[in-house]
PDB file of C-alpha atoms in Angstrom:
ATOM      1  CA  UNK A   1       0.000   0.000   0.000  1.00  0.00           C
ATOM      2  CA  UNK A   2       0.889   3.411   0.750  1.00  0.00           C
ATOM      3  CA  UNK A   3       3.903   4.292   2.725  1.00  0.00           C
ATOM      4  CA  UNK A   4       5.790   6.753   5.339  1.00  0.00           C
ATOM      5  CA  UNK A   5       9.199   6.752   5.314  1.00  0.00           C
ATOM      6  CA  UNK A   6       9.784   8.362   8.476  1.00  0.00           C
ATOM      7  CA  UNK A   7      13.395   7.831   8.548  1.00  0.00           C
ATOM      8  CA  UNK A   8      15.733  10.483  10.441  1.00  0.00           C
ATOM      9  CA  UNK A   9      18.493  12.560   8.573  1.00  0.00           C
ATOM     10  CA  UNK A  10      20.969  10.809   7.230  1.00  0.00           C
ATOM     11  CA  UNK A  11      19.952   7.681   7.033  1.00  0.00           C
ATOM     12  CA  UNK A  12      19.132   7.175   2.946  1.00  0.00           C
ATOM     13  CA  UNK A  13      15.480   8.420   2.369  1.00  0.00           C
ATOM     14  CA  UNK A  14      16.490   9.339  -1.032  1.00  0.00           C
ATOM     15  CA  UNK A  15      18.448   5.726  -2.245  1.00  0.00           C
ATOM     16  CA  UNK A  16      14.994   4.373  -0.675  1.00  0.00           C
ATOM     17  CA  UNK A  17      12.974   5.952  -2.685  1.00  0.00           C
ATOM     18  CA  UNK A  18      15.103   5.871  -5.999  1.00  0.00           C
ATOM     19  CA  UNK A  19      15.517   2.042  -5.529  1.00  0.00           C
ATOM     20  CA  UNK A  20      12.179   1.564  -4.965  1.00  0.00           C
ATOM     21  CA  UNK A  21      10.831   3.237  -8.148  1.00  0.00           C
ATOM     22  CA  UNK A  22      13.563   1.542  -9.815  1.00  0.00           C
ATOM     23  CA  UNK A  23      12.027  -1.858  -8.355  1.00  0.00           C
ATOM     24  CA  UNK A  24       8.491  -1.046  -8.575  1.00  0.00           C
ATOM     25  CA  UNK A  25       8.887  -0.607 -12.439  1.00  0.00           C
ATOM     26  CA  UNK A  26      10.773  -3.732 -12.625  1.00  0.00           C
ATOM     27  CA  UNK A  27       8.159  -5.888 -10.605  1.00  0.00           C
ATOM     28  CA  UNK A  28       5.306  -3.884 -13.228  1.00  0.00           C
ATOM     29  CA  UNK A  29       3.779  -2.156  -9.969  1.00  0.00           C
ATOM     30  CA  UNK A  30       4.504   1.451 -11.999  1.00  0.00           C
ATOM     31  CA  UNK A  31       5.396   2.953 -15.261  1.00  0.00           C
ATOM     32  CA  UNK A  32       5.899   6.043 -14.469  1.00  0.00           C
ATOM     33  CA  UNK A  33       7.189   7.168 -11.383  1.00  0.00           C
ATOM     34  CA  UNK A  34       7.111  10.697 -10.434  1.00  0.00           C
ATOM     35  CA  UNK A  35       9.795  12.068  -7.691  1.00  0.00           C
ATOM     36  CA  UNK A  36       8.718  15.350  -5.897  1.00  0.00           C
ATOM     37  CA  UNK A  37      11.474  17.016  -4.367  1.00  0.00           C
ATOM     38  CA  UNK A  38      11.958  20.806  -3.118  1.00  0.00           C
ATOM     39  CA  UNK A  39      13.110  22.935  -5.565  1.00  0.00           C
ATOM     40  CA  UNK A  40      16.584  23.481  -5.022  1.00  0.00           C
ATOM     41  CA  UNK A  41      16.996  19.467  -4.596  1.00  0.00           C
ATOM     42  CA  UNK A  42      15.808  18.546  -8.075  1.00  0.00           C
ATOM     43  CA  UNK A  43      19.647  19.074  -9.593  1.00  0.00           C
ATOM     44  CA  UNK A  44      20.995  16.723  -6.670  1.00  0.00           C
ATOM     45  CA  UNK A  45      18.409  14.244  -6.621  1.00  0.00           C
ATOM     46  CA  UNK A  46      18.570  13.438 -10.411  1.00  0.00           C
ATOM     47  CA  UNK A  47      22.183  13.677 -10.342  1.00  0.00           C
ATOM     48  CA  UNK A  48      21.894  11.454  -7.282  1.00  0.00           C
ATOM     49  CA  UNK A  49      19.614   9.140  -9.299  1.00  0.00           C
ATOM     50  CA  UNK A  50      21.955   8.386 -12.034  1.00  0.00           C
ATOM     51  CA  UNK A  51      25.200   7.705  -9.994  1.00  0.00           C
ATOM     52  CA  UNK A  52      22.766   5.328  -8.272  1.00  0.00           C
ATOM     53  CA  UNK A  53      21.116   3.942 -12.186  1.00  0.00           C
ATOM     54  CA  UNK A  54      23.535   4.876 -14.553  1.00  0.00           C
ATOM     55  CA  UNK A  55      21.408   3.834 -17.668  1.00  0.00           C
ATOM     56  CA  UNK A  56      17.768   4.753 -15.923  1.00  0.00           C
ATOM     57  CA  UNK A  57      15.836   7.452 -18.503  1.00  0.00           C
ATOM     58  CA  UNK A  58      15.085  10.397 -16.074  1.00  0.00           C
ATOM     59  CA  UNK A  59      13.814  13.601 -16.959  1.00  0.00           C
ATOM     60  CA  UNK A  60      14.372  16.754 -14.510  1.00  0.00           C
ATOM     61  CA  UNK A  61      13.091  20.004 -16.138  1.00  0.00           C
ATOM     62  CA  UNK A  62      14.553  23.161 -14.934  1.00  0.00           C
ATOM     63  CA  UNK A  63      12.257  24.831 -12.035  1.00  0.00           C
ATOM     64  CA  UNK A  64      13.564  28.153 -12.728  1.00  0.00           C
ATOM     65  CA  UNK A  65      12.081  28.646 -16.162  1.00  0.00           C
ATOM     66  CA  UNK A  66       8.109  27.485 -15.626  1.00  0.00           C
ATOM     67  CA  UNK A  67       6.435  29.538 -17.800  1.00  0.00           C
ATOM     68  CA  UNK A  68       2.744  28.536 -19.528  1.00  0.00           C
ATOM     69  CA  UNK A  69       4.868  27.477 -22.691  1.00  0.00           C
ATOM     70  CA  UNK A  70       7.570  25.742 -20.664  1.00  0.00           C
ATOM     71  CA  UNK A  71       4.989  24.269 -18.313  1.00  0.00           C
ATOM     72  CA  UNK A  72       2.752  22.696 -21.685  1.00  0.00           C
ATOM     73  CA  UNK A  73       6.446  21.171 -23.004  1.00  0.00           C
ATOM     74  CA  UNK A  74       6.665  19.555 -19.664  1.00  0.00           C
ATOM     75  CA  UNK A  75       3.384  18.051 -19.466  1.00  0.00           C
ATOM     76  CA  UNK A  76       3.442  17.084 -23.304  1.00  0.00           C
ATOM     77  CA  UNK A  77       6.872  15.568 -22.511  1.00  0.00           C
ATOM     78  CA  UNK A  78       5.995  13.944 -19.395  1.00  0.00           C
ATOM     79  CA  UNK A  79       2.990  12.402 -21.076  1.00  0.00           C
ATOM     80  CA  UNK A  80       4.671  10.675 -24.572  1.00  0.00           C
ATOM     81  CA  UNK A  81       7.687   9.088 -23.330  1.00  0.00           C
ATOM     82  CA  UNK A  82       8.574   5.996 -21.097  1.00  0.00           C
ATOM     83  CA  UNK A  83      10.765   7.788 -18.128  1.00  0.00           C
ATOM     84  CA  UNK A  84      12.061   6.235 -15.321  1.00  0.00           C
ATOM     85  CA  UNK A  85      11.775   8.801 -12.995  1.00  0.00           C
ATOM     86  CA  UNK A  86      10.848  12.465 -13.673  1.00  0.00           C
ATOM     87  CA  UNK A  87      12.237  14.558 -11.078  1.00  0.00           C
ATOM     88  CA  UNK A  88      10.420  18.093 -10.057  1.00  0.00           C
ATOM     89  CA  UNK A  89      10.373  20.522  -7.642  1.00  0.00           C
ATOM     90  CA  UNK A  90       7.482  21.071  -5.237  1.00  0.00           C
ATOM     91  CA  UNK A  91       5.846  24.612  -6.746  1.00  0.00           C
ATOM     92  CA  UNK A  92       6.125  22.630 -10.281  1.00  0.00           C
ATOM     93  CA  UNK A  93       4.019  19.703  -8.549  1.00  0.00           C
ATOM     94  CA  UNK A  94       1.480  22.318  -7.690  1.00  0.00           C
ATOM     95  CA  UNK A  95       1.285  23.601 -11.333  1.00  0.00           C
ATOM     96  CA  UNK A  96       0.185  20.649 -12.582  1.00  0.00           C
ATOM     97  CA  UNK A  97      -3.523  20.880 -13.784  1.00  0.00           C
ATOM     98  CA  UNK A  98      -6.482  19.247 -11.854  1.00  0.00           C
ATOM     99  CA  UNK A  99      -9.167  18.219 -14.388  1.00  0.00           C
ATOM    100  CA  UNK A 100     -11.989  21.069 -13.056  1.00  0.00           C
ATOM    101  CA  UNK A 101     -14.213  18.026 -11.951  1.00  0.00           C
ATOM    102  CA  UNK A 102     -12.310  16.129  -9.799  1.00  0.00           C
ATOM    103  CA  UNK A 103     -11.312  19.359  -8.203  1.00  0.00           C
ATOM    104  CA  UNK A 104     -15.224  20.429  -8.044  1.00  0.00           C
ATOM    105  CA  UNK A 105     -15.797  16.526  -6.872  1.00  0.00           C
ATOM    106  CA  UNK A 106     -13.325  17.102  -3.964  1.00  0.00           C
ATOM    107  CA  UNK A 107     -14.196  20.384  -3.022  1.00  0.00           C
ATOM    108  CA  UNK A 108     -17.485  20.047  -2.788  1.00  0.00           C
ATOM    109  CA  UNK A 109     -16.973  16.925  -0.457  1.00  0.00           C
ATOM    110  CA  UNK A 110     -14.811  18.983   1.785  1.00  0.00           C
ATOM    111  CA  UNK A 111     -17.714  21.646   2.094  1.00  0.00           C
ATOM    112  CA  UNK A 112     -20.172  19.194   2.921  1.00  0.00           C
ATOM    113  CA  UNK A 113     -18.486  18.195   5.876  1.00  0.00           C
ATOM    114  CA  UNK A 114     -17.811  21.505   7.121  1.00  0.00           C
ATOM    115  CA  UNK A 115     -21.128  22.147   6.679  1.00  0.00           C
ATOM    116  CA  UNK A 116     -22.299  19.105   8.455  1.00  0.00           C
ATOM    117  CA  UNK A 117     -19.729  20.213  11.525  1.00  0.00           C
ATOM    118  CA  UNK A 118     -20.709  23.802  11.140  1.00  0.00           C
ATOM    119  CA  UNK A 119     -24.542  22.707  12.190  1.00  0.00           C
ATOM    120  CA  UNK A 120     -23.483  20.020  14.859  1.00  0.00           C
ATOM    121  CA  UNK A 121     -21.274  22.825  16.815  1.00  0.00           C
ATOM    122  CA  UNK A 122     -24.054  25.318  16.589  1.00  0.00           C
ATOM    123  CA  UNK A 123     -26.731  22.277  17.690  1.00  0.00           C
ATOM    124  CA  UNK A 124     -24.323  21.926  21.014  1.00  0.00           C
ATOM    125  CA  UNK A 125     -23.069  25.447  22.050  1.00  0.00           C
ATOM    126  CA  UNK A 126     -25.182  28.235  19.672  1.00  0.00           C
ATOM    127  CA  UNK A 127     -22.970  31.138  18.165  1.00  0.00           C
ATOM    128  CA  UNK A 128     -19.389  30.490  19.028  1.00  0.00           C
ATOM    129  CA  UNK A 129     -15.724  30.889  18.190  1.00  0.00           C
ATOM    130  CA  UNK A 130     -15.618  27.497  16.330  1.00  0.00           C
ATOM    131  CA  UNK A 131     -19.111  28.461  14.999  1.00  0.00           C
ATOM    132  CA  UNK A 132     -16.962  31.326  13.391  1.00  0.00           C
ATOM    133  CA  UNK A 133     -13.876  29.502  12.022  1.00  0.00           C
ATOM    134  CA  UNK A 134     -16.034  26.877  10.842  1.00  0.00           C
ATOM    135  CA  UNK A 135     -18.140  29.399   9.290  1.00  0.00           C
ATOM    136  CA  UNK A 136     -14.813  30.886   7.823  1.00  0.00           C
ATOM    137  CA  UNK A 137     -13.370  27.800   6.374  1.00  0.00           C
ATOM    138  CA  UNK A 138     -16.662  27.069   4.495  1.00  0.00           C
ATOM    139  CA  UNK A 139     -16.894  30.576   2.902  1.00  0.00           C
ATOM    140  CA  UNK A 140     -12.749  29.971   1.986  1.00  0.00           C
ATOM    141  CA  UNK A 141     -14.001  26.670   0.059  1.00  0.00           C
ATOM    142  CA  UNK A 142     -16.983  28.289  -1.209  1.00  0.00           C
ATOM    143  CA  UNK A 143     -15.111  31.193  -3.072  1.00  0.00           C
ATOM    144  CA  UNK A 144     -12.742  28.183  -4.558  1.00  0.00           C
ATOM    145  CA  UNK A 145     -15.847  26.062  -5.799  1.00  0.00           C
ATOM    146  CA  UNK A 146     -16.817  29.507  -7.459  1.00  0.00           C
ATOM    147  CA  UNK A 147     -13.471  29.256  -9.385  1.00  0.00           C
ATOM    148  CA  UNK A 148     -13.260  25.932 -10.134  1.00  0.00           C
ATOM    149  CA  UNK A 149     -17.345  26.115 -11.443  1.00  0.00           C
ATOM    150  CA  UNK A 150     -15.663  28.751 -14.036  1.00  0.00           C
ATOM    151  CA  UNK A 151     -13.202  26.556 -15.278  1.00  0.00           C
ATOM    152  CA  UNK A 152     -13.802  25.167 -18.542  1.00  0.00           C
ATOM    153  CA  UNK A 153     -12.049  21.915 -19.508  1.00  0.00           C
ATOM    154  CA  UNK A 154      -9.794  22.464 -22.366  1.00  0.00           C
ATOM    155  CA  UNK A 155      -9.461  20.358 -25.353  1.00  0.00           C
ATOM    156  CA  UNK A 156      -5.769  21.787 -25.743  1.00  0.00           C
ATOM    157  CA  UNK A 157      -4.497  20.945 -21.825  1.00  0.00           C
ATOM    158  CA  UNK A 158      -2.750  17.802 -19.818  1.00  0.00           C
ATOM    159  CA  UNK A 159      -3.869  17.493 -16.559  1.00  0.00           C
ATOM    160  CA  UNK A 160      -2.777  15.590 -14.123  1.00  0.00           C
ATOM    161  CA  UNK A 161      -5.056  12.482 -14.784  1.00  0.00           C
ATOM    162  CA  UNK A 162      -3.863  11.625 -18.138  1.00  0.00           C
ATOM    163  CA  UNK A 163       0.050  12.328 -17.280  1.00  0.00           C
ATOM    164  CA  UNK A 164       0.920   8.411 -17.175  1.00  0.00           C
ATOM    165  CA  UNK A 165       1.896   9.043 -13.679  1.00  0.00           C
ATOM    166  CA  UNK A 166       0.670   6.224 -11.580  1.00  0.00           C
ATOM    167  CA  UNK A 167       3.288   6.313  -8.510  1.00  0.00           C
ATOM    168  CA  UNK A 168       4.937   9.589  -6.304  1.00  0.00           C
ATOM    169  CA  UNK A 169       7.197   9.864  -4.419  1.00  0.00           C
ATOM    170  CA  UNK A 170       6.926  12.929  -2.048  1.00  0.00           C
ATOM    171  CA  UNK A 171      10.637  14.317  -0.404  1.00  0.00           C
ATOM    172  CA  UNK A 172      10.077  16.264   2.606  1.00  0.00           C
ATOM    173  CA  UNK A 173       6.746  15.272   2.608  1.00  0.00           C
ATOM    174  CA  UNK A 174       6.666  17.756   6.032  1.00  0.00           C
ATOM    175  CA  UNK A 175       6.488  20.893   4.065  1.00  0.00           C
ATOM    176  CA  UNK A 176       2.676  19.463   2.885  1.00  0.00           C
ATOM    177  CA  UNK A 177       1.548  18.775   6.696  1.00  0.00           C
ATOM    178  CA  UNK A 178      -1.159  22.069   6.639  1.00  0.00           C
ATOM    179  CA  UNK A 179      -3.829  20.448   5.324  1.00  0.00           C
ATOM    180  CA  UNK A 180      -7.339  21.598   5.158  1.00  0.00           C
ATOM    181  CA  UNK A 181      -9.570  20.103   8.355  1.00  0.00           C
ATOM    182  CA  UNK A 182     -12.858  20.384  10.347  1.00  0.00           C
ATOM    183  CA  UNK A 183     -13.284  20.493  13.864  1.00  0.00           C
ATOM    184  CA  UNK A 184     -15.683  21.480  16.942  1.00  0.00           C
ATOM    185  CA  UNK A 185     -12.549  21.982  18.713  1.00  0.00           C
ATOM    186  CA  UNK A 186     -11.510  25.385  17.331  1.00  0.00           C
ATOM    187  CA  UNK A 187     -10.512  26.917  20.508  1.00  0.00           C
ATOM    188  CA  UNK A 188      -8.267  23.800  21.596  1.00  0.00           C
ATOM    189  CA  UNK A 189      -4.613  24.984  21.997  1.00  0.00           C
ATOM    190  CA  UNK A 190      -1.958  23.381  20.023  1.00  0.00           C
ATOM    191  CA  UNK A 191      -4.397  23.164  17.146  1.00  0.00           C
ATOM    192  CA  UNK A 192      -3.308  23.969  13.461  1.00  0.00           C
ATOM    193  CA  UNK A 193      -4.900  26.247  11.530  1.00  0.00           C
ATOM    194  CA  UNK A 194      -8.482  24.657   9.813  1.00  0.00           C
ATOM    195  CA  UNK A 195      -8.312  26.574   6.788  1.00  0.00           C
ATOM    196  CA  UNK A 196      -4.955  24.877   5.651  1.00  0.00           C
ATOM    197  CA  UNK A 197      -2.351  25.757   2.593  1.00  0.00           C
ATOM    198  CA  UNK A 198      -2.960  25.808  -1.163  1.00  0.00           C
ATOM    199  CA  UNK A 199      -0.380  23.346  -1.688  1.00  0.00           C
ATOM    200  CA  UNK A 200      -1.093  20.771   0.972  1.00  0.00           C
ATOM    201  CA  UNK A 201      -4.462  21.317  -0.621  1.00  0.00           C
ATOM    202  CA  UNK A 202      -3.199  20.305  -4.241  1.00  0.00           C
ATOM    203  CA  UNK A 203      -1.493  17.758  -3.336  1.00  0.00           C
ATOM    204  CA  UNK A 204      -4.140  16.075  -1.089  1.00  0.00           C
ATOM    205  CA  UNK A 205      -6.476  16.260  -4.170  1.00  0.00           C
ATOM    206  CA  UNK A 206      -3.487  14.394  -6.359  1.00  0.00           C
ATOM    207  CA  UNK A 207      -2.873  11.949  -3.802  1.00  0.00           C
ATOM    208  CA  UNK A 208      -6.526  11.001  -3.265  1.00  0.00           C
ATOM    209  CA  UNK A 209      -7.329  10.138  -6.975  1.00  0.00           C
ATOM    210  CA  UNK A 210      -3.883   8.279  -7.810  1.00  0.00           C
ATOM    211  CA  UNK A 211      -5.195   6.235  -4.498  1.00  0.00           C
ATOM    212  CA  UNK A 212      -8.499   5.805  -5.948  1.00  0.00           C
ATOM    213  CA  UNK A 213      -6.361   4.360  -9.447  1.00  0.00           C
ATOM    214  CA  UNK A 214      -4.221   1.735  -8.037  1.00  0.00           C
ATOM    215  CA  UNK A 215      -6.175   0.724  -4.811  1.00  0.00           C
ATOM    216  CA  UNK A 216      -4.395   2.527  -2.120  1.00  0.00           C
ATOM    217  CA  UNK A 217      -1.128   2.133  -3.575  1.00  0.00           C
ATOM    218  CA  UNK A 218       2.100   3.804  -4.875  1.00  0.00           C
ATOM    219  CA  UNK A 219       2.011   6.941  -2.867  1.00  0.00           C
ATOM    220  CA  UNK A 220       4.858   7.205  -0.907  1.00  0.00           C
ATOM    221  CA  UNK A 221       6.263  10.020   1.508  1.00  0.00           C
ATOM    222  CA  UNK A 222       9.612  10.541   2.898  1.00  0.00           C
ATOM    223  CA  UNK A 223      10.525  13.003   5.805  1.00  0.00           C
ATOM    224  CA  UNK A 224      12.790  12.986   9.273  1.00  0.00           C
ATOM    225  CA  UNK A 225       9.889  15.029  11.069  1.00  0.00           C
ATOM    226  CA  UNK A 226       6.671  13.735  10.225  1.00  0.00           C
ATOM    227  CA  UNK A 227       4.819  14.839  13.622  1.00  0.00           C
ATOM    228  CA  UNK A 228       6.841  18.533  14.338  1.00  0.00           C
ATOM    229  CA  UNK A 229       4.187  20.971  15.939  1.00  0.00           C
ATOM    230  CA  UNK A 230       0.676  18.919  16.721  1.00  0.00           C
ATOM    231  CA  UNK A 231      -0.693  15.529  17.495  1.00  0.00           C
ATOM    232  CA  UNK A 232      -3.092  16.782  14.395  1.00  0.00           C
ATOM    233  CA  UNK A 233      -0.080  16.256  11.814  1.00  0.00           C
ATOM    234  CA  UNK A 234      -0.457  12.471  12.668  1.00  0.00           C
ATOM    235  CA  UNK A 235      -3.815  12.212  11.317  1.00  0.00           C
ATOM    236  CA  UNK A 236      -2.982  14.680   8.068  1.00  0.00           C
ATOM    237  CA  UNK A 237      -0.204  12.090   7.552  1.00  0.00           C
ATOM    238  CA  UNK A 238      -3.070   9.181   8.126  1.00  0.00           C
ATOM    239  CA  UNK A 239      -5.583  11.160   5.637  1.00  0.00           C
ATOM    240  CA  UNK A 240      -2.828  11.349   2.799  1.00  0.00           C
ATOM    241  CA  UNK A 241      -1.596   7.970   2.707  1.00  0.00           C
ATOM    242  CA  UNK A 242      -4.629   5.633   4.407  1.00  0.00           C
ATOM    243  CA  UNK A 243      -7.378   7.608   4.564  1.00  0.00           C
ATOM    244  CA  UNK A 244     -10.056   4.519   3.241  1.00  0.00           C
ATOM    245  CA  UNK A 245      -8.807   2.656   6.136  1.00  0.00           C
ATOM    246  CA  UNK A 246      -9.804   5.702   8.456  1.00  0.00           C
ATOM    247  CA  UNK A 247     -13.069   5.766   6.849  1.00  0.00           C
ATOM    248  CA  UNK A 248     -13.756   2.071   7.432  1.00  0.00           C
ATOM    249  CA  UNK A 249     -12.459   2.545  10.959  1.00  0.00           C
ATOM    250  CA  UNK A 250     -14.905   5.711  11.807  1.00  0.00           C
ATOM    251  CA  UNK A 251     -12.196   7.844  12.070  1.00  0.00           C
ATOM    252  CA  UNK A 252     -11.684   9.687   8.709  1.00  0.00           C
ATOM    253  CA  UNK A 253     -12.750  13.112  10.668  1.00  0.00           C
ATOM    254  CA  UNK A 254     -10.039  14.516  13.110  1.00  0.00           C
ATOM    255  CA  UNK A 255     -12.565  15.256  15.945  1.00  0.00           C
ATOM    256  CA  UNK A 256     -13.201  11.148  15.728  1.00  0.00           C
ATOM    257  CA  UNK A 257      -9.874  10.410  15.599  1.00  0.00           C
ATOM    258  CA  UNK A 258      -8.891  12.423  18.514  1.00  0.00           C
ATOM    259  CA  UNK A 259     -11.747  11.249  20.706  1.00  0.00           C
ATOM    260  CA  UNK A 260     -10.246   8.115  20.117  1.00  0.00           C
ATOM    261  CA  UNK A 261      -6.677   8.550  21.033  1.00  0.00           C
ATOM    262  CA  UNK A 262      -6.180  12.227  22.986  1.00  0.00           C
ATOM    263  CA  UNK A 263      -7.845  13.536  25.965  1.00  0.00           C
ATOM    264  CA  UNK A 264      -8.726  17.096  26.590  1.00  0.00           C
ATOM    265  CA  UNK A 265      -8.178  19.096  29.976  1.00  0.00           C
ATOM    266  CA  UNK A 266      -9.128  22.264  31.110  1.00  0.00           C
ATOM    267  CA  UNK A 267      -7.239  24.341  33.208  1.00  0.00           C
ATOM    268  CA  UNK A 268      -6.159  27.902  34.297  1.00  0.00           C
ATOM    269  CA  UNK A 269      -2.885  29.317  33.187  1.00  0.00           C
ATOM    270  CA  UNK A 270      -1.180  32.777  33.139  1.00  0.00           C
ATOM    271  CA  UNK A 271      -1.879  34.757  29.867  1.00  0.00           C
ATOM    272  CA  UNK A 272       1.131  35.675  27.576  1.00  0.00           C
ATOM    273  CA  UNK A 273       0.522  39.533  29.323  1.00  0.00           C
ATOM    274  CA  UNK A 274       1.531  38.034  32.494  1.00  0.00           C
ATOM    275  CA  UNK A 275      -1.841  39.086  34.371  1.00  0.00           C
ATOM    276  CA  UNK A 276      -4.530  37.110  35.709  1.00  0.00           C
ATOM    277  CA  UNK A 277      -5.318  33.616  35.132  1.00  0.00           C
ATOM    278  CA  UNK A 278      -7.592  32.695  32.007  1.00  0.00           C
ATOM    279  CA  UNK A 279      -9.127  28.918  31.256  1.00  0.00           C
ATOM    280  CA  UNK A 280      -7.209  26.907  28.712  1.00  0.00           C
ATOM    281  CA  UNK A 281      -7.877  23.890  26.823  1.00  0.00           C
ATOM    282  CA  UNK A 282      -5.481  21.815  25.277  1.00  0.00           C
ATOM    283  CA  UNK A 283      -4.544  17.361  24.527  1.00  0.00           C
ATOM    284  CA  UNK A 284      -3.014  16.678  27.952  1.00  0.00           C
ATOM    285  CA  UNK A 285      -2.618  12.758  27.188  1.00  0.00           C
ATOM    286  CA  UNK A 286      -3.324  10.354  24.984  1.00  0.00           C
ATOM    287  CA  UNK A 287      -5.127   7.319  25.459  1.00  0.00           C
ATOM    288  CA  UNK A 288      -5.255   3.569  23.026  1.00  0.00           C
ATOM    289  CA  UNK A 289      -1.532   4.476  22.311  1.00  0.00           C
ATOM    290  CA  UNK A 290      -1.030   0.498  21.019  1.00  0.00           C
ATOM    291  CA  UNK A 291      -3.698   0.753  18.711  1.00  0.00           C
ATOM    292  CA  UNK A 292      -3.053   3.817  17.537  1.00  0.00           C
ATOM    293  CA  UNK A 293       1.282   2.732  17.393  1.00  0.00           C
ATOM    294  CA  UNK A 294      -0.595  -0.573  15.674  1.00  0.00           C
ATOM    295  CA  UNK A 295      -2.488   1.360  13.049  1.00  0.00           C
ATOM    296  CA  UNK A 296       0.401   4.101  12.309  1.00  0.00           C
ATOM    297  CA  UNK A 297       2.643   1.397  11.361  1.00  0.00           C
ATOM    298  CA  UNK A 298       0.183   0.341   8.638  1.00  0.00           C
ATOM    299  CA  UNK A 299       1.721   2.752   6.724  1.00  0.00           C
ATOM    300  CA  UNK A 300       4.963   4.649   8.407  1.00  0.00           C
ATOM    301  CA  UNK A 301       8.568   2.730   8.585  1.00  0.00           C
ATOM    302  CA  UNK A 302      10.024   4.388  11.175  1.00  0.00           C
ATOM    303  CA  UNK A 303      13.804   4.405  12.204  1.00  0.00           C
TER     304      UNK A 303
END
């Protein structure tokens, strides 16, 4: 299936994931492997590659130059040859055209649950500060939708479905942990931001319908720090790379998936302009920690 390669510095993320493109096309798992890297790696990773495959075919554009011509050359290029590996950077990844209905498709699940969450907080505690970031996040998705309804699929563009790519490889995978969520817990500390990034956004959409291709398979992410900031950045991991599973397991939606494993507690602390006390809410422990160590390791090698 999908994997984590949660491997610390050092210790050969990058031969991992080269070899195991390399393999994968051998074994007919993938054609086309496609190698996302940050931008200023994409030099060193190819040139990495071929000291490492000597004869592989592996195309690495140049991510300084990604104009519409250069970006249609790519795509075209990308989509009528038999590569090995083709090695970009991370803002080229998000460049890559969406076909307007599987974006429409996945935004308009995303504001359906938002919506559902949006009624459910306002059902428990009325007009609220979640009530208001909910309310925030689904006017953010509606204004997208908007776009996206505008979009006309043209006749003359590749998007990303019919690339050929049917395995990725994600470097740093870290950089792509502020992704999109809904929660009745809004005023929890040590919360992410709900509305999320454009390109964790992107990339979540990519992910999702390669998944849906192969059957939960050749998606693969590579990173030293895949839980940095949050206990939330475990289940963005979870969503990206086994999110079916979560669905079958009830636990697809973070507040779920935290009332499973985390436990809130209220208590007073000291504000940040040292007067008074003030209540605070935050995860002070976590709870079903083998099951949850169980059903990470589904996915995430970790060393």
């Amino acid at each position: 299936g999908n994997t984590l390669v949660a491997h610390e510095v050092g210790l050969g993320k990058t031969i991992i994931m080269q070899a195991a493109g390399m393999e994968m096309k051998r074994l007919g798992l993938a054609r086309k492997p496609l190698y996302v890297v940050p931008n200023s790696m994409t030099e060193q990773f190819a040139r990495e590659f071929k000291e490492l495959y000597p004869a592989a075919n592996i195309l690495a554009p140049d991510t300084s130059t990604m104009d519409a011509a250069a970006r249609n050359r790519l795509w075209s290029s990308i989509t009528n040859n038999d590569w090995d590996a083709i090695v970009i950077g991370h803002s080229q990844m998000t460049l890559m055209p969406v076909d307007p209905k599987t974006f429409n498709n996945h935004l308009q699940e995303q504001l359906d649950l938002l919506k559902t969450y949006l009624q459910e907080a306002k059902n428990e505690n009325g007009k609220s500060q979640t009530t208001k970031q909910i309310e925030k996040a689904i006017k953010g998705l509606e204004t997208k939708l908007k776009t996206g309804n505008d979009l006309i699929r043209q006749p003359d563009t590749v998007y990303w479905e019919e690339l050929g790519i049917d395995a990725v490889f994600v470097d740093e995978a870290d950089m792509f942990k502020n992704l999109i969520y809904a929660t009745k817990m809004g005023s929890m500390k040590g919360l992410p931001n709900t509305e999320g990034s454009n390109r964790a956004f992107d990339l979540f959409i990519k992910v999702r319908e390669l998944s849906k291709r192969t059957g939960g398979r050749n998606v693969v992410f590579a990173t030293g720090t895949p839980v940095s900031n949050s206990i939330a950045e475990t289940h963005f991991m979870m969503r990206y790379l086994m999110h079916d599973k979560l669905d079958e397991l009830g636990i697809a939606h973070f507040d779920a998936w935290a009332g499973m494993y985390a436990t809130p507690n209220t208590t007073l602390e000291v504000p940040i302009y040292g007067k008074g006390m003030k209540q605070s809410t935050r995860f002070s422990q976590f709870v079903n920690m083998p099951e949850l160590r169980s059903l990470w390791q589904q996915v995430a090698d970790i060393a």
